[in-house]
PDB file of C-alpha atoms in Angstrom:
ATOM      1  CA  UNK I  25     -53.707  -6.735  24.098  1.00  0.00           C
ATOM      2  CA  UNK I  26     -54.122  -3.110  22.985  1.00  0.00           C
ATOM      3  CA  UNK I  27     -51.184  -2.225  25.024  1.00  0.00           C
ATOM      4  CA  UNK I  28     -48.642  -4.591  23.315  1.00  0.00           C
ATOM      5  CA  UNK I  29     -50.186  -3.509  19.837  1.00  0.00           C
ATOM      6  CA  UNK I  30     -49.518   0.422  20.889  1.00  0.00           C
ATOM      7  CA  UNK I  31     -46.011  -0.749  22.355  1.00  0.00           C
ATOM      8  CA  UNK I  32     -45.027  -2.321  18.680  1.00  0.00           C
ATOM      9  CA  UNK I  33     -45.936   0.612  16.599  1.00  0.00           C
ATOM     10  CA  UNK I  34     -44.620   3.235  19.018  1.00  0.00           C
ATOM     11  CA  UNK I  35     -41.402   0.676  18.904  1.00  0.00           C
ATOM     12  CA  UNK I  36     -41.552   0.322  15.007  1.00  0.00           C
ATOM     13  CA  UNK I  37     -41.970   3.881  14.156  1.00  0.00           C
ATOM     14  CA  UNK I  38     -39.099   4.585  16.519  1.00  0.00           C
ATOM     15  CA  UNK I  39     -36.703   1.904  14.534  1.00  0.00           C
ATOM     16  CA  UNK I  40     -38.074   3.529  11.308  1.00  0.00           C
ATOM     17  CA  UNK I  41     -36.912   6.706  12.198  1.00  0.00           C
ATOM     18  CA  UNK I  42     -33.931   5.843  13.978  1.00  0.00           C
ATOM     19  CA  UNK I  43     -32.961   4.135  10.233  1.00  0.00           C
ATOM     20  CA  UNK I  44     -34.042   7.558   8.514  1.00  0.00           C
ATOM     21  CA  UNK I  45     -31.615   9.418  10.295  1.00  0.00           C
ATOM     22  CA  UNK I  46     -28.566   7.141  10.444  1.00  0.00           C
ATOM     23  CA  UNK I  47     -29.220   6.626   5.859  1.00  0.00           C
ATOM     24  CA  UNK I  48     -29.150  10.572   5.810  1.00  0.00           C
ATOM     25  CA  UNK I  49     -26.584  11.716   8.232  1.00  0.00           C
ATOM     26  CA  UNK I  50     -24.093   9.630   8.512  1.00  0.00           C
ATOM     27  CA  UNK I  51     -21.335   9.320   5.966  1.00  0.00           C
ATOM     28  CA  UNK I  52     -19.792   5.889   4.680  1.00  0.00           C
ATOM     29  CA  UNK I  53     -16.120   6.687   5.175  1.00  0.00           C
ATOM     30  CA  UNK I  54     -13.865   4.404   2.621  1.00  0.00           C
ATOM     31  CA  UNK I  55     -11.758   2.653   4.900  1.00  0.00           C
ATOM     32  CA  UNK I  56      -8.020   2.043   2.903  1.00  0.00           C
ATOM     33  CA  UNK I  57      -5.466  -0.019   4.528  1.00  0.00           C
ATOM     34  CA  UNK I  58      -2.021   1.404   3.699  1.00  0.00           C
ATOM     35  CA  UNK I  59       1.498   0.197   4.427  1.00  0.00           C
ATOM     36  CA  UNK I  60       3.648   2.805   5.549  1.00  0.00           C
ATOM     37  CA  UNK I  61       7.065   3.037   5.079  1.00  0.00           C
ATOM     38  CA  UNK I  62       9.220   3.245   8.320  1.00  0.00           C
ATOM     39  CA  UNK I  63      11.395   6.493   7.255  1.00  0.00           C
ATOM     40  CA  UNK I  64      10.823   8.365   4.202  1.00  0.00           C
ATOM     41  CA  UNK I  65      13.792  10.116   3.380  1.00  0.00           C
ATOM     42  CA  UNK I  66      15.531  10.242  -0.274  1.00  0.00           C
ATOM     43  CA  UNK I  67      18.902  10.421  -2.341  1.00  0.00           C
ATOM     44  CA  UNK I  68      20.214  11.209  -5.444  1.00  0.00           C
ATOM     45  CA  UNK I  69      21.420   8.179  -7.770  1.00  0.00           C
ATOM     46  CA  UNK I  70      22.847   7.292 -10.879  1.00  0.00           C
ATOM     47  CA  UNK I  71      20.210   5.693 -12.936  1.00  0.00           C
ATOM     48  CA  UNK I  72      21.889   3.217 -15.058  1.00  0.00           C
ATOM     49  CA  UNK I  73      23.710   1.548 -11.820  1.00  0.00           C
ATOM     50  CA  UNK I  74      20.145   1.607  -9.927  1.00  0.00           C
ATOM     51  CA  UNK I  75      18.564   0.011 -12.880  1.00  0.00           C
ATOM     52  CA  UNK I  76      21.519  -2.408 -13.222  1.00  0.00           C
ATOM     53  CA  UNK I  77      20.120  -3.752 -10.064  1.00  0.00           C
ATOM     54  CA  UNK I  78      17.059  -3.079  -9.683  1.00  0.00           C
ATOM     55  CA  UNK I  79      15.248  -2.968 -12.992  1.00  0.00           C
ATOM     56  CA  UNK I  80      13.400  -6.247 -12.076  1.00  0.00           C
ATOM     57  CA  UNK I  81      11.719  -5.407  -9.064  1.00  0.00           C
ATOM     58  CA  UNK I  82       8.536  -4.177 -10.383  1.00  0.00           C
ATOM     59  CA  UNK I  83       7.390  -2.426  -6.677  1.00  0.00           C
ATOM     60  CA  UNK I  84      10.619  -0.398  -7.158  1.00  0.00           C
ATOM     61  CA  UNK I  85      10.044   0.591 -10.113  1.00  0.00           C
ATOM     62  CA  UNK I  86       6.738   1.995  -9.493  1.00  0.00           C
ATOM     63  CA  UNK I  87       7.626   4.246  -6.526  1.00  0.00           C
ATOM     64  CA  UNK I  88      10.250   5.536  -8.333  1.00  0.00           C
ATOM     65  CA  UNK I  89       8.462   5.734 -11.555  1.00  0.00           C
ATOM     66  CA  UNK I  90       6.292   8.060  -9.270  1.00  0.00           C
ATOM     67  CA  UNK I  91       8.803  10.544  -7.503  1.00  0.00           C
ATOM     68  CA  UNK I  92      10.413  11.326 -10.768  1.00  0.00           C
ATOM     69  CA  UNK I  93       7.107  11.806 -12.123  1.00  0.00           C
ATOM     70  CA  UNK I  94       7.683   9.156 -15.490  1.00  0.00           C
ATOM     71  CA  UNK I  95       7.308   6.097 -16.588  1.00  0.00           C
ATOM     72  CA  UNK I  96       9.377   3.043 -17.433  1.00  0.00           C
ATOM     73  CA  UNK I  97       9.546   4.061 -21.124  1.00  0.00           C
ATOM     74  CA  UNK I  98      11.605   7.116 -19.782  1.00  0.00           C
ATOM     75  CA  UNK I  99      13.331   5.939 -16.765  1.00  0.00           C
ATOM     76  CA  UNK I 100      16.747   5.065 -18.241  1.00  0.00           C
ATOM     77  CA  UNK I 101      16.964   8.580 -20.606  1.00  0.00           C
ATOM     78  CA  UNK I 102      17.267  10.765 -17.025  1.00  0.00           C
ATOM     79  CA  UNK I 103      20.713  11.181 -16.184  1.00  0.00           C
ATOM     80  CA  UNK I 104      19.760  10.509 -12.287  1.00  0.00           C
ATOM     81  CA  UNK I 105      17.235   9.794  -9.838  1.00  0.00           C
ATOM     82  CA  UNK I 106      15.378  11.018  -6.604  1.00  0.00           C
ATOM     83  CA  UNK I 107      15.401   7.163  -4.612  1.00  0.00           C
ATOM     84  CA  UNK I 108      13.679   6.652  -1.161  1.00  0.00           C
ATOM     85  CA  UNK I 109      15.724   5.127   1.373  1.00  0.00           C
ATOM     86  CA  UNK I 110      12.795   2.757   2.444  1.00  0.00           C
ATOM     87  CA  UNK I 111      10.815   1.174  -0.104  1.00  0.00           C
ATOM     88  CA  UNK I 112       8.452  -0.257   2.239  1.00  0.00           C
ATOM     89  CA  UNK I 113       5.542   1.841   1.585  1.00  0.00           C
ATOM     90  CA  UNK I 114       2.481   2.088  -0.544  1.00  0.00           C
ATOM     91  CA  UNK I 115       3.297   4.288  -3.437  1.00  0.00           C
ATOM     92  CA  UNK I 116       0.811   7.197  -2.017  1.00  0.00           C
ATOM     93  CA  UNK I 117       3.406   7.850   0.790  1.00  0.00           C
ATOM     94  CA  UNK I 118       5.899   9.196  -1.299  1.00  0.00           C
ATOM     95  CA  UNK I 119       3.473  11.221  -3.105  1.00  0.00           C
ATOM     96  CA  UNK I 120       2.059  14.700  -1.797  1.00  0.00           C
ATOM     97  CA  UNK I 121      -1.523  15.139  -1.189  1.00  0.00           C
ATOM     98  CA  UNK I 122      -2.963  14.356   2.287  1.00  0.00           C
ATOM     99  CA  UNK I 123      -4.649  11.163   3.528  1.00  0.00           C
ATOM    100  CA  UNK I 124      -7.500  12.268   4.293  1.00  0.00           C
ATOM    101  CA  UNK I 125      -8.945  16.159   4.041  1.00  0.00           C
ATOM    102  CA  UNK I 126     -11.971  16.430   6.310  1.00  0.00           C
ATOM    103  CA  UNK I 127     -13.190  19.677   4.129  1.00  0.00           C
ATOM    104  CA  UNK I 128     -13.645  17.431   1.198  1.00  0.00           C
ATOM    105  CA  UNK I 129     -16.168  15.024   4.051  1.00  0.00           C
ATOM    106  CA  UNK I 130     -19.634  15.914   1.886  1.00  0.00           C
ATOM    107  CA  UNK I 131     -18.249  15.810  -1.195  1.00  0.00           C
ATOM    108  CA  UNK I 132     -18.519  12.445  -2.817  1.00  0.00           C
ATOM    109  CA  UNK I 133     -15.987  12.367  -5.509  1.00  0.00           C
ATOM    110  CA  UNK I 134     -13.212  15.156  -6.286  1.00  0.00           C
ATOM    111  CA  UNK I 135      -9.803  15.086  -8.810  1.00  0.00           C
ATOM    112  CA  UNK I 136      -6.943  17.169  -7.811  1.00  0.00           C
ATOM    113  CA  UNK I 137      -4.383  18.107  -9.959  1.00  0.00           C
ATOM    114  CA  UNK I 138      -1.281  20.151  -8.653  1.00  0.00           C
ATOM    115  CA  UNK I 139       0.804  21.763 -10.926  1.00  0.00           C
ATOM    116  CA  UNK I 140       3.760  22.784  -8.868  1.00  0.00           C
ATOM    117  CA  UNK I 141       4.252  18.840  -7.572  1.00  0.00           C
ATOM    118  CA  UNK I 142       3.283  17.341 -10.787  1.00  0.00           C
ATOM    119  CA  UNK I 143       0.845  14.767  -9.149  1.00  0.00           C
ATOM    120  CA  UNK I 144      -2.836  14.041  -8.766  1.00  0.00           C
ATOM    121  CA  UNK I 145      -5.464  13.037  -5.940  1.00  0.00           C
ATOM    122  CA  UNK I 146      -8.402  11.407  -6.173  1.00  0.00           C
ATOM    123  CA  UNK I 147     -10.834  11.905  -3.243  1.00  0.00           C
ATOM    124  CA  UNK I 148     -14.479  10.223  -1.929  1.00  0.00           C
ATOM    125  CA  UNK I 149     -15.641  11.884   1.215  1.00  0.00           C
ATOM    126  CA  UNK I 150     -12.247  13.591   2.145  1.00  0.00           C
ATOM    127  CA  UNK I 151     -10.151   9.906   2.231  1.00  0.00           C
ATOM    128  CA  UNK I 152      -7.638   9.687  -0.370  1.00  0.00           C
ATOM    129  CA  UNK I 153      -8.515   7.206  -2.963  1.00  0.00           C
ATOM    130  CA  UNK I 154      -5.674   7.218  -5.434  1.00  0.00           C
ATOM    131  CA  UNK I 155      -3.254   9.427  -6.407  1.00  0.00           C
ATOM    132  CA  UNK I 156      -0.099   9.513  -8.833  1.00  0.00           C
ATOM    133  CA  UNK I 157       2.391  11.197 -10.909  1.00  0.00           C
ATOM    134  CA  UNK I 158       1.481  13.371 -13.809  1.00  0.00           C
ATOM    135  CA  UNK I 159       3.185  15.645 -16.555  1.00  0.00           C
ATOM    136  CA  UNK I 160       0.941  18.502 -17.370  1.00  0.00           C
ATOM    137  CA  UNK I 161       1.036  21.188 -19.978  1.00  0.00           C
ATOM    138  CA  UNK I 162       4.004  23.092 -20.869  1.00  0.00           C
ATOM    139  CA  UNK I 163       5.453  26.883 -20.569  1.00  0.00           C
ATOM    140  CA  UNK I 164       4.082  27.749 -24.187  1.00  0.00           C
ATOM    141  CA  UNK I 165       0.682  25.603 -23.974  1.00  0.00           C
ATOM    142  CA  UNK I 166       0.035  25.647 -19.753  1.00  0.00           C
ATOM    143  CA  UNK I 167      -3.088  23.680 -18.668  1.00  0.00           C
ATOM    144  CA  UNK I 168      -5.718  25.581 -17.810  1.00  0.00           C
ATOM    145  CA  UNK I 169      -6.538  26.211 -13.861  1.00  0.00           C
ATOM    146  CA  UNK I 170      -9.371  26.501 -11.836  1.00  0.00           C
ATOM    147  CA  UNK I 171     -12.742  24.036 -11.575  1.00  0.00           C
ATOM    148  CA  UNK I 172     -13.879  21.950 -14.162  1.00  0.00           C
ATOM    149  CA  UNK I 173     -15.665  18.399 -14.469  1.00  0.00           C
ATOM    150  CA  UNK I 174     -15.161  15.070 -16.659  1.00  0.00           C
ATOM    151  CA  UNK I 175     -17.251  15.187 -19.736  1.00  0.00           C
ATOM    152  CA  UNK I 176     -16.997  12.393 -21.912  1.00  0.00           C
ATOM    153  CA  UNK I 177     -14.788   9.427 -22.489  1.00  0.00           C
ATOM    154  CA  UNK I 178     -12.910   7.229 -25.042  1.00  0.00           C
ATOM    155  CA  UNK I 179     -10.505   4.371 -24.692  1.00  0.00           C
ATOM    156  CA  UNK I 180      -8.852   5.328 -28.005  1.00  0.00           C
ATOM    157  CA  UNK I 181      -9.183   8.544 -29.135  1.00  0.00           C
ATOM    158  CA  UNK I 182      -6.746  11.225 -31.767  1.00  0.00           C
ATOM    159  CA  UNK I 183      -5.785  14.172 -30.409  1.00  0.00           C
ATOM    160  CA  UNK I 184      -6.956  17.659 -31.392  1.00  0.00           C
ATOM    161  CA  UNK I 185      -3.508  19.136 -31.842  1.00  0.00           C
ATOM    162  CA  UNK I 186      -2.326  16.301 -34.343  1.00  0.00           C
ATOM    163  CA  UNK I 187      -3.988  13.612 -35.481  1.00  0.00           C
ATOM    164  CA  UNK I 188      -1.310  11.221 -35.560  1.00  0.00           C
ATOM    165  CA  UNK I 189      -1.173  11.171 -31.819  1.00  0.00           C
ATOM    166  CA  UNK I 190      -3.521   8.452 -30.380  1.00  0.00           C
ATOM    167  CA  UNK I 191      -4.864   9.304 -26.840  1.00  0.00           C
ATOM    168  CA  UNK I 192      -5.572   6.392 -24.586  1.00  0.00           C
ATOM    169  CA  UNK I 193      -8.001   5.887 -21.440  1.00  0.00           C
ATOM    170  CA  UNK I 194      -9.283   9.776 -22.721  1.00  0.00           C
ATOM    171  CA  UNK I 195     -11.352  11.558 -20.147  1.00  0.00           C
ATOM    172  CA  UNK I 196     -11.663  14.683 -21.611  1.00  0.00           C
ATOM    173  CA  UNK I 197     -12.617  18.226 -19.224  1.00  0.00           C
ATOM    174  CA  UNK I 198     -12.763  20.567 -21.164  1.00  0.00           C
ATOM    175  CA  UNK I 199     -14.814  20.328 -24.816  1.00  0.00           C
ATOM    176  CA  UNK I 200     -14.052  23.614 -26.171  1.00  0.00           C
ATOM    177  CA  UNK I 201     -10.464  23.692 -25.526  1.00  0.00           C
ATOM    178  CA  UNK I 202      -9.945  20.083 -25.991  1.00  0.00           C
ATOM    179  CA  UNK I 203      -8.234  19.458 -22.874  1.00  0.00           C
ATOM    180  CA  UNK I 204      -7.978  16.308 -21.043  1.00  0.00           C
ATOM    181  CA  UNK I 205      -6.642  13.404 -18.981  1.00  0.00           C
ATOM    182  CA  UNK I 206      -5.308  10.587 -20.442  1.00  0.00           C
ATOM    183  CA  UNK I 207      -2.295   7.801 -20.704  1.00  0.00           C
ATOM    184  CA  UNK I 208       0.714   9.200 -22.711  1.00  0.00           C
ATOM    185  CA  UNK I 209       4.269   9.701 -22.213  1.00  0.00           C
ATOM    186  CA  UNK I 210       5.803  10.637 -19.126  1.00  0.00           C
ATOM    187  CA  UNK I 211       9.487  12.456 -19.768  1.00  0.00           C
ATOM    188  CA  UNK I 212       9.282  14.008 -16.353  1.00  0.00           C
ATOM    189  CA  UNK I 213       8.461  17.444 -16.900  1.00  0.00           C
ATOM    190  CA  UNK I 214       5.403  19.139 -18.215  1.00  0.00           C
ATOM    191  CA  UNK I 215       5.292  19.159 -21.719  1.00  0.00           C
ATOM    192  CA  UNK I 216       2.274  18.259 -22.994  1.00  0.00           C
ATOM    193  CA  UNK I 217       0.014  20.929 -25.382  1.00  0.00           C
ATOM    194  CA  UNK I 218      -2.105  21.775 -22.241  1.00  0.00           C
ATOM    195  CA  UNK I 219      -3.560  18.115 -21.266  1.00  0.00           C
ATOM    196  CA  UNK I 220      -2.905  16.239 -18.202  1.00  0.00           C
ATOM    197  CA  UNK I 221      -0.864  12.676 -19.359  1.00  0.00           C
ATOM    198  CA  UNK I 222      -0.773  10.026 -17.217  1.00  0.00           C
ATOM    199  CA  UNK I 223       0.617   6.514 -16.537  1.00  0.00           C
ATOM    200  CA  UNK I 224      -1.357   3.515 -18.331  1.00  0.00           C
ATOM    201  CA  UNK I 225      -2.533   2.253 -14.790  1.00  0.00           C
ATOM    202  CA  UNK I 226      -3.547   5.586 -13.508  1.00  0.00           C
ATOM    203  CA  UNK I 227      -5.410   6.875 -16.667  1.00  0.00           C
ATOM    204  CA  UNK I 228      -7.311   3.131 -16.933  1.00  0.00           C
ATOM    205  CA  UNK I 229      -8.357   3.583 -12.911  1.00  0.00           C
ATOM    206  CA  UNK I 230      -9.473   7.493 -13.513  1.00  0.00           C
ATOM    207  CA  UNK I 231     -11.744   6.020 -16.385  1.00  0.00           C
ATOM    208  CA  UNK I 232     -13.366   4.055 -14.781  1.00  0.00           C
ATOM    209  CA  UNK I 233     -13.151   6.016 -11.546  1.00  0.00           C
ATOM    210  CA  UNK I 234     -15.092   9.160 -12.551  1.00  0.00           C
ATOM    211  CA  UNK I 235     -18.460  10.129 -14.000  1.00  0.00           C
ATOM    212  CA  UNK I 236     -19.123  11.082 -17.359  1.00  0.00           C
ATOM    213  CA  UNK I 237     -21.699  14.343 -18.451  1.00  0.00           C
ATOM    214  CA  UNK I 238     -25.117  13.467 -18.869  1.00  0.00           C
ATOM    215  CA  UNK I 239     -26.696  14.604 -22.106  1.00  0.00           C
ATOM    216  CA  UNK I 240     -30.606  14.921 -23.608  1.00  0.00           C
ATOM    217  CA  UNK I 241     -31.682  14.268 -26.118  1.00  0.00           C
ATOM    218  CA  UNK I 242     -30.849  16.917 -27.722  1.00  0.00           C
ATOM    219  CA  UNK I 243     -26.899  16.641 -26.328  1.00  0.00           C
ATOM    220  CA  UNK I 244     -28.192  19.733 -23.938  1.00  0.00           C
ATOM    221  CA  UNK I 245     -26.110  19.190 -20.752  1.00  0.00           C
ATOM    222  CA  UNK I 246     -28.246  18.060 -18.285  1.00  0.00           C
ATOM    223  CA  UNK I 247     -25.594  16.513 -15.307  1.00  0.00           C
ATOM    224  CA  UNK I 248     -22.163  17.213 -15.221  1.00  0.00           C
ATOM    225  CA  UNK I 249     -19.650  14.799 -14.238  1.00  0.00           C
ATOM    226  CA  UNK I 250     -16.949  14.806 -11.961  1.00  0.00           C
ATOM    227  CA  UNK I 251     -15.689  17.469 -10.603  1.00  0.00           C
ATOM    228  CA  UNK I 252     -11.451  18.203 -11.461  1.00  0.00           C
ATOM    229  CA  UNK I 253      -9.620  21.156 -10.164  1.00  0.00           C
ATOM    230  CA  UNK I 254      -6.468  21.810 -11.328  1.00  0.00           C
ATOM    231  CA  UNK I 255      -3.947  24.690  -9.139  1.00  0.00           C
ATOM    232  CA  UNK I 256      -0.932  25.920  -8.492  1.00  0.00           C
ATOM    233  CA  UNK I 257       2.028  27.087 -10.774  1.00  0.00           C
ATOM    234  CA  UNK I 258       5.115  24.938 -12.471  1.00  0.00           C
ATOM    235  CA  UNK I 259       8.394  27.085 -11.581  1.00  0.00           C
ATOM    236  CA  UNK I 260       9.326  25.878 -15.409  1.00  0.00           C
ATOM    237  CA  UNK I 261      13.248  27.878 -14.947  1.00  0.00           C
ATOM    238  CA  UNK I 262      14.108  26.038 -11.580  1.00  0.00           C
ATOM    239  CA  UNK I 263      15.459  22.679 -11.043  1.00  0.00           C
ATOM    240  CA  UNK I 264      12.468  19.800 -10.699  1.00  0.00           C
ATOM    241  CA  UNK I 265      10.725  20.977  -7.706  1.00  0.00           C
ATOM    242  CA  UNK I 266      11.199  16.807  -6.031  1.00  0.00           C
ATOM    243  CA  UNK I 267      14.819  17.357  -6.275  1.00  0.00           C
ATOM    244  CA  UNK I 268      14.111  19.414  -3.049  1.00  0.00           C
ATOM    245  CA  UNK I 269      13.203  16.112  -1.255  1.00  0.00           C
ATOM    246  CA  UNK I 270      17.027  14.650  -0.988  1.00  0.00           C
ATOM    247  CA  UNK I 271      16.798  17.816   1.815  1.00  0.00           C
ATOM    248  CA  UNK I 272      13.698  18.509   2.349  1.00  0.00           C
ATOM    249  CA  UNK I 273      11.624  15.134   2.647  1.00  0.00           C
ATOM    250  CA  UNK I 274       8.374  17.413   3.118  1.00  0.00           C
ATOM    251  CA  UNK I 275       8.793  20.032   0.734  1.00  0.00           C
ATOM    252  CA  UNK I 276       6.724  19.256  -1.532  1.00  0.00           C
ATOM    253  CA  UNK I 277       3.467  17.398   0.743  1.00  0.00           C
ATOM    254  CA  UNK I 278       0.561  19.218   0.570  1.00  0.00           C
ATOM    255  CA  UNK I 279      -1.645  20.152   3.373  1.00  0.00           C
ATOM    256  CA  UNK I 280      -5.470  19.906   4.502  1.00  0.00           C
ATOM    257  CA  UNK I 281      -5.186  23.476   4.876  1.00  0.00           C
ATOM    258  CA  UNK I 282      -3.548  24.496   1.385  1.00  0.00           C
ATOM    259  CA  UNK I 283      -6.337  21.556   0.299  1.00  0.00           C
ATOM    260  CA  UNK I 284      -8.887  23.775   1.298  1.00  0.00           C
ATOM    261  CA  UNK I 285      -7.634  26.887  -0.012  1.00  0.00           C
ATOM    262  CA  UNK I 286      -7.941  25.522  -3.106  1.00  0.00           C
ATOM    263  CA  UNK I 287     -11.447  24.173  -2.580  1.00  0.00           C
ATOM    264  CA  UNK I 288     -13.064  26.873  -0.958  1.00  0.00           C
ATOM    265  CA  UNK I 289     -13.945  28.823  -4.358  1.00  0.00           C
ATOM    266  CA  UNK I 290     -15.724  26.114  -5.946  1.00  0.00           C
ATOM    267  CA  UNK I 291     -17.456  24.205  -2.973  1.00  0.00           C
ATOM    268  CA  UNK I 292     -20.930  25.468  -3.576  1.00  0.00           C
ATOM    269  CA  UNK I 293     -20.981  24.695  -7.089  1.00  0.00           C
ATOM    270  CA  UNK I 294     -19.311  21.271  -6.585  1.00  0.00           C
ATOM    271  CA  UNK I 295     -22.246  20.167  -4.063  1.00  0.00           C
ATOM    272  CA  UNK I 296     -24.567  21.948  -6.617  1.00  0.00           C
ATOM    273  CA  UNK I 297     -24.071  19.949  -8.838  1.00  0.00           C
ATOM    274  CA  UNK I 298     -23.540  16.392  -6.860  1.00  0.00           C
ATOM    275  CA  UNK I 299     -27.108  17.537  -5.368  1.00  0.00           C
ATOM    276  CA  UNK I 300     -28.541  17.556  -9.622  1.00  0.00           C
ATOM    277  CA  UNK I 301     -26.483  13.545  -9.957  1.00  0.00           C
ATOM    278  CA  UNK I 302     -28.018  12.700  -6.684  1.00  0.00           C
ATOM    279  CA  UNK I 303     -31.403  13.896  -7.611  1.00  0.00           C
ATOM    280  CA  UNK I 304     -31.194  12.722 -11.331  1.00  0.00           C
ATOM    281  CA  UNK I 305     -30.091   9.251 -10.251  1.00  0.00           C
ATOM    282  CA  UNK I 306     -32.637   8.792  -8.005  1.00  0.00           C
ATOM    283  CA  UNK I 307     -35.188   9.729 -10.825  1.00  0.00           C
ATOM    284  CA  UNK I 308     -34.268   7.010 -12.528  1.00  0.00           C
TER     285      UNK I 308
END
């Protein structure tokens, strides 16, 4: 009888440890199915005859929406457009950043922002989440680069600049400066005062999508949110850098490696800081 009884606890405590391990060690990677277009190869067309024909077909329209880096407000005042040959694909495939980068594997949540491709990736654990076009800030007013993380939020906000221009989806990243993400016209260029603009469905994800600061009572800064890095340079002089993809279908796709160039710099303070979330939300 004793036996059995020291059989079950040596055979509990094993299980119990076994569970330990596996809840500490073992990473939950997102899973994301994904169409993929058969070829991915582009031309250049004349945007009033595509629209003539395809200005209906809403899954069109948002790929290509994408790779000229506007929205539908904006579509028909470009003179031309960069169209994929196969429109088979989820919109991510004609975009830039990687799939999956598995330097980004410990940290939970990370926003990308490239200036030179116009774009932005959102990653959990190194698997590419979402990602989409964006228009950043312009020669005169350039957005800020390096690390920074999401603050706080508004769905309706006025800008800082000029107060007749009303910011939606706002997630802002930078309180002294002002500077933020947020839904807002798309003209295909940067040209914004130093924010990041975005499409409506891309700004209303990213709100919901990342963490906000966490303040005392005393609005000290006790957690930070998010972590956002923004890189690269905009060659503002040149033609749009996704013309290059009518010969180039590559040119513009980022790699894990230039991924974690850009990450290397602020890795330590990004799990810092997840570590102080982790611990805080625990606490509570």
């Amino acid at each position: 009888m004793k036996s059995n009884i020291l059989l079950l606890t040596i055979i509990s405590i094993v299980t119990l440890i076994s569970c330990k391990q596996n809840r500490t060690s073992v990473h939950q990677t997102k899973e994301i199915v994904r169409k993929q277009p058969k070829v991915v190869s582009y031309i250049m067309e004349n945007t009033k005859m595509w629209l003539k024909q395809n200005a209906t077909d809403s899954s069109k329209i948002e790929i290509v929406t994408a790779i000229n880096r506007t929205d539908i407000a904006n579509l028909s005042k470009l003179d031309s457009l960069v169209i994929p040959s196969d429109f088979d694909g989820d919109v991510v495939y004609y975009l830039p950043f990687p799939l999956q980068v598995d330097y980004l594997k410990d940290v939970a949540k990370v926003l990308l922002f490239s200036y030179p491709t116009q774009t932005f990736g959102a990653y959990e654990n190194g698997v590419l989440t979402y990602s989409g076009p964006t228009n950043m800030g312009r020669k005169k007013d350039k957005t800020p680069l390096g690390l920074f993380y999401t603050n706080w939020k508004a769905e309706k906000t006025t800008s800082t600049f000029d107060d007749e221009w009303e910011l939606k989806w706002n997630f802002n990243i930078e309180n002294k400066l002002g500077v933020g993400f947020y839904e807002y016209s798309l003209p295909g260029l940067p040209v914004s005062h130093s924010c990041l603009r975005l499409l409506q469905k891309d700004a209303k994800f990213l709100y919901e999508w990342a963490d906000q600061w966490i303040l005392d009572d005393k609005e000290e800064l006790k957690v930070k949110g998010t972590p956002v890095i923004v890189f690269g340079n905009y060659t503002y002089d040149e033609p749009k850098p996704w013309l290059q993809l009518i010969k180039n279908p590559k040119a513009l796709d980022l790699t894990q490696a230039q991924i974690e160039n850009e990450i290397a710099p602020f890795l330590k303070s990004i799990l810092e800081q997840q570590k102080i979330r982790e611990d805080y939300t625990k606490s509570k």
